[in-house]
Amino acid sequence: MANRGRKGFTLIELLVVIAIISIIAAILLPVMAQAREKARQASCLSNLHQIGFAWMQYCQDVDEINPLNCYLTTANLYYSWFGVIDLSTGKMNPQMGILASYTTGNHILLNCPSASLKPGIGSDPSAAFGYGVNEYIYPYQFTSDDPVQQAQAVSLATESAPAQTILMTDTAIYINPTLYSQFTNYAPGDQTYGVPTTHALHQDRTDVLWCDGHVKSMLPTYMVTPDIIANSPATLQTYKLGYLIEPDCVIGDPTCQDKLYEVIKP
């Protein structure tokens, strides 16, 4: 009996198989990407929760005073919760960070896993990457002497509603044409530095650490007019930079726009 050779795929059958695989991939890849981002968001929330715990431990050890955020002019050093940056060299020493001993040297906590930003201007790439502290809690100050002695930090006793006051969020700043890491989260009513810095990194939401230590994800509100450095509303929304305000408030209303940032509530 004659041997029959195996019949291979015809070109049409092969094209059909490729088309089916392409359709399945088109369906699954976005789902997988969303799942990966959900995992990164969960990691980010965990980071913020641990940072919040370290922050509160520090405060309890120093008579309930929030960490300092200051620039020592005589030494050209920037003191922050995540480390000390020598602005003359751009190098950062995380071991001198105010919270270093409370995070057991785990520098990964300082970085949002979804952030892919350039380091802030004049800062070391290993500095905090993607988180910024509420400017009302963490005002930027200049001092010419020992920052611990001269800079004035915010007391926990002045926080009238910790559970309703932002401590830290996913944060970035857009300076055309680049998105940079940013260490301060600005409020809508800030007329000096008031550019949107709340960064909606996680499927259009931002992760938020509150002053009482709880964390949650929120939708930011976007500008309807250019910011103070003339970035258009469309540009800011493209880069997902906005503010956090209460649902019944609008940006531009001085009676409520800064309520989630203010230490003493109106």
mmCIF file with all atom_site columns, C-alpha atoms in Angstrom, residues 32-162:
data_model
loop_
_atom_site.group_PDB
_atom_site.id
_atom_site.type_symbol
_atom_site.label_atom_id
_atom_site.label_alt_id
_atom_site.label_comp_id
_atom_site.label_asym_id
_atom_site.label_entity_id
_atom_site.label_seq_id
_atom_site.pdbx_PDB_ins_code
_atom_site.Cartn_x
_atom_site.Cartn_y
_atom_site.Cartn_z
_atom_site.occupancy
_atom_site.B_iso_or_equiv
_atom_site.pdbx_formal_charge
_atom_site.auth_seq_id
_atom_site.auth_comp_id
_atom_site.auth_asym_id
_atom_site.auth_atom_id
_atom_site.pdbx_PDB_model_num
ATOM 1   C CA . MET A 1 32  ? -2.341 41.659 31.497 1.00 0.00 ? 32  MET A CA 1
ATOM 2   C CA . ALA A 1 33  ? -1.111 45.265 31.436 1.00 0.00 ? 33  ALA A CA 1
ATOM 3   C CA . GLN A 1 34  ? -3.968 46.302 33.721 1.00 0.00 ? 34  GLN A CA 1
ATOM 4   C CA . ALA A 1 35  ? -3.178 43.437 36.077 1.00 0.00 ? 35  ALA A CA 1
ATOM 5   C CA . ARG A 1 36  ? 0.494  44.460 36.216 1.00 0.00 ? 36  ARG A CA 1
ATOM 6   C CA . GLU A 1 37  ? -0.488 48.062 36.940 1.00 0.00 ? 37  GLU A CA 1
ATOM 7   C CA . LYS A 1 38  ? -2.875 46.908 39.674 1.00 0.00 ? 38  LYS A CA 1
ATOM 8   C CA . ALA A 1 39  ? 0.036  45.038 41.265 1.00 0.00 ? 39  ALA A CA 1
ATOM 9   C CA . ARG A 1 40  ? 2.254  48.131 41.033 1.00 0.00 ? 40  ARG A CA 1
ATOM 10  C CA . GLN A 1 41  ? -0.493 50.259 42.549 1.00 0.00 ? 41  GLN A CA 1
ATOM 11  C CA . ALA A 1 42  ? -0.851 47.830 45.446 1.00 0.00 ? 42  ALA A CA 1
ATOM 12  C CA . SER A 1 43  ? 2.919  48.040 45.972 1.00 0.00 ? 43  SER A CA 1
ATOM 13  C CA . CYS A 1 44  ? 2.745  51.842 45.879 1.00 0.00 ? 44  CYS A CA 1
ATOM 14  C CA . LEU A 1 45  ? -0.039 51.909 48.480 1.00 0.00 ? 45  LEU A CA 1
ATOM 15  C CA . SER A 1 46  ? 2.043  49.574 50.649 1.00 0.00 ? 46  SER A CA 1
ATOM 16  C CA . ASN A 1 47  ? 5.069  51.870 50.281 1.00 0.00 ? 47  ASN A CA 1
ATOM 17  C CA . LEU A 1 48  ? 3.035  54.894 51.321 1.00 0.00 ? 48  LEU A CA 1
ATOM 18  C CA . HIS A 1 49  ? 1.552  53.029 54.270 1.00 0.00 ? 49  HIS A CA 1
ATOM 19  C CA . GLN A 1 50  ? 5.039  52.092 55.514 1.00 0.00 ? 50  GLN A CA 1
ATOM 20  C CA . ILE A 1 51  ? 6.333  55.626 54.930 1.00 0.00 ? 51  ILE A CA 1
ATOM 21  C CA . GLY A 1 52  ? 3.369  56.923 56.912 1.00 0.00 ? 52  GLY A CA 1
ATOM 22  C CA . PHE A 1 53  ? 4.184  54.565 59.786 1.00 0.00 ? 53  PHE A CA 1
ATOM 23  C CA . ALA A 1 54  ? 7.838  55.687 59.750 1.00 0.00 ? 54  ALA A CA 1
ATOM 24  C CA . TRP A 1 55  ? 6.719  59.331 59.611 1.00 0.00 ? 55  TRP A CA 1
ATOM 25  C CA . MET A 1 56  ? 4.521  58.912 62.692 1.00 0.00 ? 56  MET A CA 1
ATOM 26  C CA . GLN A 1 57  ? 7.290  57.087 64.578 1.00 0.00 ? 57  GLN A CA 1
ATOM 27  C CA . TYR A 1 58  ? 9.621  59.998 63.903 1.00 0.00 ? 58  TYR A CA 1
ATOM 28  C CA . CYS A 1 59  ? 6.999  62.508 65.036 1.00 0.00 ? 59  CYS A CA 1
ATOM 29  C CA . GLN A 1 60  ? 6.413  60.632 68.284 1.00 0.00 ? 60  GLN A CA 1
ATOM 30  C CA . ASP A 1 61  ? 10.151 60.655 69.011 1.00 0.00 ? 61  ASP A CA 1
ATOM 31  C CA . VAL A 1 62  ? 10.538 64.424 68.520 1.00 0.00 ? 62  VAL A CA 1
ATOM 32  C CA . ASP A 1 63  ? 7.639  65.806 70.567 1.00 0.00 ? 63  ASP A CA 1
ATOM 33  C CA . GLU A 1 64  ? 5.057  65.387 67.785 1.00 0.00 ? 64  GLU A CA 1
ATOM 34  C CA . ILE A 1 65  ? 6.791  67.600 65.229 1.00 0.00 ? 65  ILE A CA 1
ATOM 35  C CA . ASN A 1 66  ? 6.704  66.842 61.499 1.00 0.00 ? 66  ASN A CA 1
ATOM 36  C CA . PRO A 1 67  ? 10.040 66.395 59.663 1.00 0.00 ? 67  PRO A CA 1
ATOM 37  C CA . LEU A 1 68  ? 11.885 69.402 58.271 1.00 0.00 ? 68  LEU A CA 1
ATOM 38  C CA . ASN A 1 69  ? 12.110 70.471 54.647 1.00 0.00 ? 69  ASN A CA 1
ATOM 39  C CA . CYS A 1 70  ? 14.861 73.043 54.378 1.00 0.00 ? 70  CYS A CA 1
ATOM 40  C CA . TYR A 1 71  ? 17.852 74.355 52.487 1.00 0.00 ? 71  TYR A CA 1
ATOM 41  C CA . LEU A 1 72  ? 21.011 75.089 54.476 1.00 0.00 ? 72  LEU A CA 1
ATOM 42  C CA . THR A 1 73  ? 22.394 78.057 52.543 1.00 0.00 ? 73  THR A CA 1
ATOM 43  C CA . THR A 1 74  ? 25.885 78.068 54.086 1.00 0.00 ? 74  THR A CA 1
ATOM 44  C CA . ALA A 1 75  ? 26.572 74.463 53.026 1.00 0.00 ? 75  ALA A CA 1
ATOM 45  C CA . ASN A 1 76  ? 24.380 74.260 49.892 1.00 0.00 ? 76  ASN A CA 1
ATOM 46  C CA . LEU A 1 77  ? 22.594 71.247 51.357 1.00 0.00 ? 77  LEU A CA 1
ATOM 47  C CA . TYR A 1 78  ? 18.944 70.275 51.001 1.00 0.00 ? 78  TYR A CA 1
ATOM 48  C CA . TYR A 1 79  ? 17.555 68.424 54.037 1.00 0.00 ? 79  TYR A CA 1
ATOM 49  C CA . SER A 1 80  ? 14.543 66.202 53.460 1.00 0.00 ? 80  SER A CA 1
ATOM 50  C CA . TRP A 1 81  ? 12.732 63.158 54.809 1.00 0.00 ? 81  TRP A CA 1
ATOM 51  C CA . PHE A 1 82  ? 14.381 60.839 52.253 1.00 0.00 ? 82  PHE A CA 1
ATOM 52  C CA . GLY A 1 83  ? 17.973 62.093 52.515 1.00 0.00 ? 83  GLY A CA 1
ATOM 53  C CA . VAL A 1 84  ? 20.326 65.056 52.265 1.00 0.00 ? 84  VAL A CA 1
ATOM 54  C CA . ILE A 1 85  ? 21.215 66.357 48.800 1.00 0.00 ? 85  ILE A CA 1
ATOM 55  C CA . ASP A 1 86  ? 24.450 68.250 48.198 1.00 0.00 ? 86  ASP A CA 1
ATOM 56  C CA . LEU A 1 87  ? 23.243 70.700 45.556 1.00 0.00 ? 87  LEU A CA 1
ATOM 57  C CA . SER A 1 88  ? 26.809 71.536 44.519 1.00 0.00 ? 88  SER A CA 1
ATOM 58  C CA . THR A 1 89  ? 27.363 67.950 43.342 1.00 0.00 ? 89  THR A CA 1
ATOM 59  C CA . GLY A 1 90  ? 23.812 66.641 42.954 1.00 0.00 ? 90  GLY A CA 1
ATOM 60  C CA . LYS A 1 91  ? 24.634 63.676 45.194 1.00 0.00 ? 91  LYS A CA 1
ATOM 61  C CA . MET A 1 92  ? 22.208 62.385 47.782 1.00 0.00 ? 92  MET A CA 1
ATOM 62  C CA . ASN A 1 93  ? 23.020 60.644 51.065 1.00 0.00 ? 93  ASN A CA 1
ATOM 63  C CA . PRO A 1 94  ? 20.006 58.518 52.045 1.00 0.00 ? 94  PRO A CA 1
ATOM 64  C CA . GLN A 1 95  ? 21.621 57.569 55.352 1.00 0.00 ? 95  GLN A CA 1
ATOM 65  C CA . MET A 1 96  ? 21.162 61.164 56.503 1.00 0.00 ? 96  MET A CA 1
ATOM 66  C CA . GLY A 1 97  ? 17.474 61.154 55.615 1.00 0.00 ? 97  GLY A CA 1
ATOM 67  C CA . ILE A 1 98  ? 15.233 62.165 58.484 1.00 0.00 ? 98  ILE A CA 1
ATOM 68  C CA . LEU A 1 99  ? 13.290 58.907 58.234 1.00 0.00 ? 99  LEU A CA 1
ATOM 69  C CA . ALA A 1 100 ? 16.280 56.683 57.380 1.00 0.00 ? 100 ALA A CA 1
ATOM 70  C CA . SER A 1 101 ? 16.436 54.984 60.753 1.00 0.00 ? 101 SER A CA 1
ATOM 71  C CA . TYR A 1 102 ? 12.671 54.387 60.687 1.00 0.00 ? 102 TYR A CA 1
ATOM 72  C CA . THR A 1 103 ? 12.606 52.685 57.289 1.00 0.00 ? 103 THR A CA 1
ATOM 73  C CA . THR A 1 104 ? 15.537 50.385 58.195 1.00 0.00 ? 104 THR A CA 1
ATOM 74  C CA . GLY A 1 105 ? 17.438 51.571 55.155 1.00 0.00 ? 105 GLY A CA 1
ATOM 75  C CA . ASN A 1 106 ? 14.841 50.204 52.719 1.00 0.00 ? 106 ASN A CA 1
ATOM 76  C CA . HIS A 1 107 ? 15.314 52.714 49.927 1.00 0.00 ? 107 HIS A CA 1
ATOM 77  C CA . ILE A 1 108 ? 12.804 50.916 47.685 1.00 0.00 ? 108 ILE A CA 1
ATOM 78  C CA . LEU A 1 109 ? 10.039 52.391 49.840 1.00 0.00 ? 109 LEU A CA 1
ATOM 79  C CA . LEU A 1 110 ? 10.903 55.850 48.538 1.00 0.00 ? 110 LEU A CA 1
ATOM 80  C CA . ASN A 1 111 ? 10.117 54.945 44.945 1.00 0.00 ? 111 ASN A CA 1
ATOM 81  C CA . CYS A 1 112 ? 6.733  54.494 43.329 1.00 0.00 ? 112 CYS A CA 1
ATOM 82  C CA . PRO A 1 113 ? 7.010  51.334 41.185 1.00 0.00 ? 113 PRO A CA 1
ATOM 83  C CA . SER A 1 114 ? 4.930  52.959 38.423 1.00 0.00 ? 114 SER A CA 1
ATOM 84  C CA . ALA A 1 115 ? 7.046  56.120 38.203 1.00 0.00 ? 115 ALA A CA 1
ATOM 85  C CA . SER A 1 116 ? 9.345  56.508 35.224 1.00 0.00 ? 116 SER A CA 1
ATOM 86  C CA . LEU A 1 117 ? 10.440 60.090 35.736 1.00 0.00 ? 117 LEU A CA 1
ATOM 87  C CA . LYS A 1 118 ? 13.675 61.953 35.290 1.00 0.00 ? 118 LYS A CA 1
ATOM 88  C CA . PRO A 1 119 ? 15.213 62.898 38.648 1.00 0.00 ? 119 PRO A CA 1
ATOM 89  C CA . GLY A 1 120 ? 14.425 66.397 39.821 1.00 0.00 ? 120 GLY A CA 1
ATOM 90  C CA . ILE A 1 121 ? 16.731 69.143 38.641 1.00 0.00 ? 121 ILE A CA 1
ATOM 91  C CA . GLY A 1 122 ? 19.848 69.212 40.808 1.00 0.00 ? 122 GLY A CA 1
ATOM 92  C CA . SER A 1 123 ? 18.983 65.980 42.575 1.00 0.00 ? 123 SER A CA 1
ATOM 93  C CA . ASP A 1 124 ? 20.519 62.540 42.633 1.00 0.00 ? 124 ASP A CA 1
ATOM 94  C CA . PRO A 1 125 ? 18.771 59.784 40.644 1.00 0.00 ? 125 PRO A CA 1
ATOM 95  C CA . SER A 1 126 ? 18.620 57.710 43.809 1.00 0.00 ? 126 SER A CA 1
ATOM 96  C CA . ALA A 1 127 ? 16.547 60.335 45.606 1.00 0.00 ? 127 ALA A CA 1
ATOM 97  C CA . ALA A 1 128 ? 12.835 59.877 46.322 1.00 0.00 ? 128 ALA A CA 1
ATOM 98  C CA . PHE A 1 129 ? 11.226 58.994 43.062 1.00 0.00 ? 129 PHE A CA 1
ATOM 99  C CA . GLY A 1 130 ? 7.562  59.781 42.609 1.00 0.00 ? 130 GLY A CA 1
ATOM 100 C CA . TYR A 1 131 ? 6.312  60.917 46.038 1.00 0.00 ? 131 TYR A CA 1
ATOM 101 C CA . GLY A 1 132 ? 5.768  64.505 47.179 1.00 0.00 ? 132 GLY A CA 1
ATOM 102 C CA . VAL A 1 133 ? 4.709  65.900 50.559 1.00 0.00 ? 133 VAL A CA 1
ATOM 103 C CA . ASN A 1 134 ? 1.868  68.389 51.073 1.00 0.00 ? 134 ASN A CA 1
ATOM 104 C CA . GLU A 1 135 ? 3.425  71.863 51.152 1.00 0.00 ? 135 GLU A CA 1
ATOM 105 C CA . TYR A 1 136 ? 1.251  72.910 54.129 1.00 0.00 ? 136 TYR A CA 1
ATOM 106 C CA . ILE A 1 137 ? 2.699  70.059 56.210 1.00 0.00 ? 137 ILE A CA 1
ATOM 107 C CA . TYR A 1 138 ? 6.171  70.391 54.745 1.00 0.00 ? 138 TYR A CA 1
ATOM 108 C CA . PRO A 1 139 ? 6.901  74.062 53.966 1.00 0.00 ? 139 PRO A CA 1
ATOM 109 C CA . TYR A 1 140 ? 10.167 74.751 52.157 1.00 0.00 ? 140 TYR A CA 1
ATOM 110 C CA . GLN A 1 141 ? 12.490 76.922 54.269 1.00 0.00 ? 141 GLN A CA 1
ATOM 111 C CA . PHE A 1 142 ? 15.894 78.586 54.056 1.00 0.00 ? 142 PHE A CA 1
ATOM 112 C CA . THR A 1 143 ? 18.286 78.681 56.995 1.00 0.00 ? 143 THR A CA 1
ATOM 113 C CA . SER A 1 144 ? 21.911 79.748 57.364 1.00 0.00 ? 144 SER A CA 1
ATOM 114 C CA . ASP A 1 145 ? 22.645 77.677 60.469 1.00 0.00 ? 145 ASP A CA 1
ATOM 115 C CA . ASP A 1 146 ? 21.725 74.319 61.977 1.00 0.00 ? 146 ASP A CA 1
ATOM 116 C CA . PRO A 1 147 ? 18.425 73.458 60.278 1.00 0.00 ? 147 PRO A CA 1
ATOM 117 C CA . VAL A 1 148 ? 17.222 71.444 63.259 1.00 0.00 ? 148 VAL A CA 1
ATOM 118 C CA . GLN A 1 149 ? 17.560 74.541 65.435 1.00 0.00 ? 149 GLN A CA 1
ATOM 119 C CA . GLN A 1 150 ? 16.400 77.277 63.063 1.00 0.00 ? 150 GLN A CA 1
ATOM 120 C CA . ALA A 1 151 ? 13.777 75.864 60.690 1.00 0.00 ? 151 ALA A CA 1
ATOM 121 C CA . GLN A 1 152 ? 10.202 75.826 61.964 1.00 0.00 ? 152 GLN A CA 1
ATOM 122 C CA . ALA A 1 153 ? 8.436  72.506 61.445 1.00 0.00 ? 153 ALA A CA 1
ATOM 123 C CA . VAL A 1 154 ? 4.681  71.914 61.701 1.00 0.00 ? 154 VAL A CA 1
ATOM 124 C CA . SER A 1 155 ? 3.395  70.420 64.952 1.00 0.00 ? 155 SER A CA 1
ATOM 125 C CA . LEU A 1 156 ? 0.942  67.515 64.915 1.00 0.00 ? 156 LEU A CA 1
ATOM 126 C CA . ALA A 1 157 ? -1.136 69.444 67.433 1.00 0.00 ? 157 ALA A CA 1
ATOM 127 C CA . THR A 1 158 ? -1.983 72.021 64.773 1.00 0.00 ? 158 THR A CA 1
ATOM 128 C CA . GLU A 1 159 ? -3.516 69.390 62.450 1.00 0.00 ? 159 GLU A CA 1
ATOM 129 C CA . SER A 1 160 ? -7.231 69.800 63.127 1.00 0.00 ? 160 SER A CA 1
ATOM 130 C CA . ALA A 1 161 ? -8.404 66.875 60.950 1.00 0.00 ? 161 ALA A CA 1
ATOM 131 C CA . PRO A 1 162 ? -5.554 64.423 60.176 1.00 0.00 ? 162 PRO A CA 1
#
